[in-house]
């Protein structure tokens, strides 16, 4: 009320103050600007004296948009935070966002556009293995750099890709160890959706269960993508009475799978179930009441109780809304821009070869929401695996955290 | 396969697997019923049938959210009311679609195929814009999600029983109204000889519109029943449309009895085969069998005796 009366004089004072602040910021930033562009960019990338351009390449439309929304939100949050801290080598990050449209050839085409027309210094993106495999030849030919956030099947390592999600051995072995030890599991029933990731994961799991845990696999089954009929599978499970159901069912099928399990009387109270493919994103669709008491093996859960994570969750919700779920891949996507910034600064250059050399130095670490992560010379992160027990509200209680696991994308004997 | 399990194990598995088959049967029948009415009675190939199911499913979702938010005490009962709403909304949309689009295309089955396919794309985009790309599922009343255990080793899913009950009611209602009511008489008359039906004073346009709308309404009920089993997304409809057409074509297009028989044989075959083989193999064998039977009986299981 008083402010209204004083508005005339105060407004001019405030304007003057803003003006002063702005000009001093400009002055300071011009004084502390990074090294000259010719030094940090010898390969013709989109780097000017005060900006550097990167690409974000996820599906904004089509069937994968559901999943990839969180990842691109997290990447934008990280970039905004880096800019607020002054950017990379004194340069603010500019984003060019492209839509992969859930279509693998489109992903390749857009990656080519980002690298050849926009000359971006790095790309953050892709989700499915199919989209990554489509982008890979483009990256290698144009010597681009991709930060890939999804947990995936492994068996790959490219000079031009940094994998911030877990590869299969990191997700599988520690989780199986945990059920074997804590649930005294001897018999396992494997079920997954019918495509490359679940099949590769189950291949690893089978060998590990049979040779290391000396357990027994009593059934292995794959349902078509999008399938909603699990009646026969569930009856087979009842007949075999496995100690553990080990699941990698993906996407919308998950909802049918968990609803039908519950309706058939197979609940967390009676049956141990460990899944590799349910994050907070999926939990929202499945409904916490259908997941209650089942377990997920992930490197990150939103409920993780550390100061770093609490800050991250608060920042994320502030930017994208209180109802935006944060799953494992969303957090891994958040790590991408930060790891890139560290490598660029260590290399003192935006040039891909120098940045990759810094990434491979074994000295890049990041205090991520999930805890400290270490970028290993094989382009994957050394991280921990966590087991989360689902609550009725769609969040998970973390019941186990593994020691650090070295990434091993090419396991011997598998 | 037979060894290692006790007889009581096998007994309970037989009961539950039989039930799984019956439950698949009611799902298939519910999906196909609306399509069979529209195709059988009017000769319209409705590619947007799946989207009318999705309308029903989203109706349940919206009503569940509203109930949860404003009338939490009403939660245990809302589902029954919501099913009628699902029918009503799909019915109304169907009524308008017939008025705007379908009535201009009668006697041109290939054109209706294209037009309704376009319609299904438009409807999917409307769902995406309204509800977003994420798959949703309603909060179901607790009594619907449990299981009924007559013995300790048998669990019969209540949602399966519920879908079965809906299917029986809807099938009975459709059969009675087609064969015992005045409206049904008009529908059958119009189907068999449109000119003559018009000549004896039946308003065939009105009959067409009602028939199409009822078919869509039934699809809405099918969608509502689905929410107890799976989730709903903008493209959920296209997931079911293939199975639905399979049932209708296999049964013989114009015959309701054929639709029932076809849904029954397909579901039982699939249920039994997927239990003894992998899921994918079970489906393949079922499909191959259907193809062979259709080669022997091109008109489907029960060919209709319509004068052409």
PDB file of C-alpha atoms in Angstrom, chain A residues 62 66 69-70 194 220-233 235-236 238-241 251-253 255-257 259-260 262-265 270 281 284-287 289-290 325, chain B residues 1 5 9-10 13 16-17 20 24 27 133-140 145-147 152-159 227-231 239-240 270-271 274-280 283:
ATOM      1  CA  UNK A  62       5.119 -40.526 -31.666  1.00  0.00           C
ATOM      2  CA  UNK A  66       5.971 -40.556 -23.433  1.00  0.00           C
ATOM      3  CA  UNK A  69       9.937 -36.190 -22.284  1.00  0.00           C
ATOM      4  CA  UNK A  70      11.689 -36.503 -18.939  1.00  0.00           C
ATOM      5  CA  UNK A 194      10.169 -59.374 -27.318  1.00  0.00           C
ATOM      6  CA  UNK A 220      11.563 -67.964 -19.897  1.00  0.00           C
ATOM      7  CA  UNK A 221       9.013 -66.080 -21.917  1.00  0.00           C
ATOM      8  CA  UNK A 222       8.750 -63.056 -24.213  1.00  0.00           C
ATOM      9  CA  UNK A 223       5.547 -61.132 -24.889  1.00  0.00           C
ATOM     10  CA  UNK A 224       5.024 -59.120 -28.059  1.00  0.00           C
ATOM     11  CA  UNK A 225       5.517 -55.365 -27.671  1.00  0.00           C
ATOM     12  CA  UNK A 226       2.218 -53.825 -26.644  1.00  0.00           C
ATOM     13  CA  UNK A 227       0.735 -57.183 -25.633  1.00  0.00           C
ATOM     14  CA  UNK A 228      -1.967 -57.020 -22.972  1.00  0.00           C
ATOM     15  CA  UNK A 229      -2.724 -60.718 -22.461  1.00  0.00           C
ATOM     16  CA  UNK A 230      -0.650 -62.286 -19.700  1.00  0.00           C
ATOM     17  CA  UNK A 231      -3.183 -64.878 -18.493  1.00  0.00           C
ATOM     18  CA  UNK A 232      -1.335 -67.950 -19.772  1.00  0.00           C
ATOM     19  CA  UNK A 233       2.044 -66.661 -18.611  1.00  0.00           C
ATOM     20  CA  UNK A 235      -0.790 -69.445 -14.894  1.00  0.00           C
ATOM     21  CA  UNK A 236       2.534 -70.946 -15.957  1.00  0.00           C
ATOM     22  CA  UNK A 238       1.704 -70.254 -10.666  1.00  0.00           C
ATOM     23  CA  UNK A 239       2.416 -73.795 -11.773  1.00  0.00           C
ATOM     24  CA  UNK A 240       6.193 -73.378 -11.533  1.00  0.00           C
ATOM     25  CA  UNK A 241       6.110 -71.434  -8.272  1.00  0.00           C
ATOM     26  CA  UNK A 251       6.031 -49.670 -22.055  1.00  0.00           C
ATOM     27  CA  UNK A 252       2.251 -49.960 -21.933  1.00  0.00           C
ATOM     28  CA  UNK A 253       2.427 -53.749 -21.533  1.00  0.00           C
ATOM     29  CA  UNK A 255       0.301 -51.808 -16.937  1.00  0.00           C
ATOM     30  CA  UNK A 256      -1.528 -54.913 -18.158  1.00  0.00           C
ATOM     31  CA  UNK A 257       1.159 -57.182 -16.702  1.00  0.00           C
ATOM     32  CA  UNK A 259      -2.762 -55.334 -13.103  1.00  0.00           C
ATOM     33  CA  UNK A 260      -3.237 -58.946 -14.145  1.00  0.00           C
ATOM     34  CA  UNK A 262      -2.514 -58.473  -8.889  1.00  0.00           C
ATOM     35  CA  UNK A 263      -5.862 -59.785 -10.096  1.00  0.00           C
ATOM     36  CA  UNK A 264      -4.430 -63.323 -10.133  1.00  0.00           C
ATOM     37  CA  UNK A 265      -3.452 -62.974  -6.487  1.00  0.00           C
ATOM     38  CA  UNK A 270       3.403 -63.475  -1.542  1.00  0.00           C
ATOM     39  CA  UNK A 281       7.635 -42.761 -15.045  1.00  0.00           C
ATOM     40  CA  UNK A 284       2.648 -43.430 -12.592  1.00  0.00           C
ATOM     41  CA  UNK A 285       0.794 -45.304 -15.335  1.00  0.00           C
ATOM     42  CA  UNK A 286       0.753 -48.691 -13.599  1.00  0.00           C
ATOM     43  CA  UNK A 287      -0.591 -47.302 -10.349  1.00  0.00           C
ATOM     44  CA  UNK A 289      -1.315 -50.079  -5.665  1.00  0.00           C
ATOM     45  CA  UNK A 290      -0.511 -52.635  -8.391  1.00  0.00           C
ATOM     46  CA  UNK A 325       8.047 -37.761 -12.350  1.00  0.00           C
TER      47      UNK A 325
ATOM     48  CA  UNK B   1       5.573 -81.523 -18.855  1.00  0.00           C
ATOM     49  CA  UNK B   5       3.231 -81.670 -10.544  1.00  0.00           C
ATOM     50  CA  UNK B   9      -1.809 -78.658  -9.184  1.00  0.00           C
ATOM     51  CA  UNK B  10      -3.053 -79.717 -12.572  1.00  0.00           C
ATOM     52  CA  UNK B  13      -4.263 -74.937 -13.442  1.00  0.00           C
ATOM     53  CA  UNK B  16      -7.545 -71.135 -14.077  1.00  0.00           C
ATOM     54  CA  UNK B  17      -6.431 -71.688 -17.651  1.00  0.00           C
ATOM     55  CA  UNK B  20      -8.190 -67.307 -18.753  1.00  0.00           C
ATOM     56  CA  UNK B  24     -10.148 -63.701 -23.347  1.00  0.00           C
ATOM     57  CA  UNK B  27     -12.878 -59.516 -24.189  1.00  0.00           C
ATOM     58  CA  UNK B 133       0.937 -38.980 -24.854  1.00  0.00           C
ATOM     59  CA  UNK B 134       1.353 -40.772 -21.558  1.00  0.00           C
ATOM     60  CA  UNK B 135      -0.724 -43.871 -20.972  1.00  0.00           C
ATOM     61  CA  UNK B 136      -3.233 -43.453 -18.174  1.00  0.00           C
ATOM     62  CA  UNK B 137      -5.322 -45.790 -16.111  1.00  0.00           C
ATOM     63  CA  UNK B 138      -8.223 -44.997 -13.810  1.00  0.00           C
ATOM     64  CA  UNK B 139      -8.151 -45.677 -10.099  1.00  0.00           C
ATOM     65  CA  UNK B 140     -10.290 -48.780  -9.839  1.00  0.00           C
ATOM     66  CA  UNK B 145      -8.976 -55.667  -8.323  1.00  0.00           C
ATOM     67  CA  UNK B 146      -8.875 -58.644  -6.012  1.00  0.00           C
ATOM     68  CA  UNK B 147      -9.263 -62.310  -6.708  1.00  0.00           C
ATOM     69  CA  UNK B 152      -6.021 -72.055  -1.708  1.00  0.00           C
ATOM     70  CA  UNK B 153      -4.440 -72.904  -5.054  1.00  0.00           C
ATOM     71  CA  UNK B 154      -7.077 -71.320  -7.289  1.00  0.00           C
ATOM     72  CA  UNK B 155      -7.363 -67.563  -7.815  1.00  0.00           C
ATOM     73  CA  UNK B 156     -10.033 -66.293 -10.157  1.00  0.00           C
ATOM     74  CA  UNK B 157      -9.476 -62.617 -11.069  1.00  0.00           C
ATOM     75  CA  UNK B 158     -12.524 -60.539 -10.207  1.00  0.00           C
ATOM     76  CA  UNK B 159     -11.908 -58.119 -13.063  1.00  0.00           C
ATOM     77  CA  UNK B 227      -9.598 -50.262 -18.259  1.00  0.00           C
ATOM     78  CA  UNK B 228      -9.819 -53.043 -15.675  1.00  0.00           C
ATOM     79  CA  UNK B 229      -7.190 -55.005 -17.611  1.00  0.00           C
ATOM     80  CA  UNK B 230      -4.815 -52.593 -19.352  1.00  0.00           C
ATOM     81  CA  UNK B 231      -3.884 -48.940 -19.697  1.00  0.00           C
ATOM     82  CA  UNK B 239      -3.786 -52.289 -30.750  1.00  0.00           C
ATOM     83  CA  UNK B 240      -7.115 -54.113 -30.610  1.00  0.00           C
ATOM     84  CA  UNK B 270      -5.000 -69.112 -28.153  1.00  0.00           C
ATOM     85  CA  UNK B 271      -5.360 -69.820 -24.466  1.00  0.00           C
ATOM     86  CA  UNK B 274       0.024 -70.168 -25.407  1.00  0.00           C
ATOM     87  CA  UNK B 275       0.052 -72.331 -22.308  1.00  0.00           C
ATOM     88  CA  UNK B 276       1.943 -75.159 -23.972  1.00  0.00           C
ATOM     89  CA  UNK B 277       4.046 -73.078 -26.364  1.00  0.00           C
ATOM     90  CA  UNK B 278       5.625 -69.661 -26.130  1.00  0.00           C
ATOM     91  CA  UNK B 279       3.287 -66.701 -26.505  1.00  0.00           C
ATOM     92  CA  UNK B 280       4.468 -65.880 -29.997  1.00  0.00           C
ATOM     93  CA  UNK B 283      -0.434 -66.711 -31.731  1.00  0.00           C
TER      94      UNK B 283
END
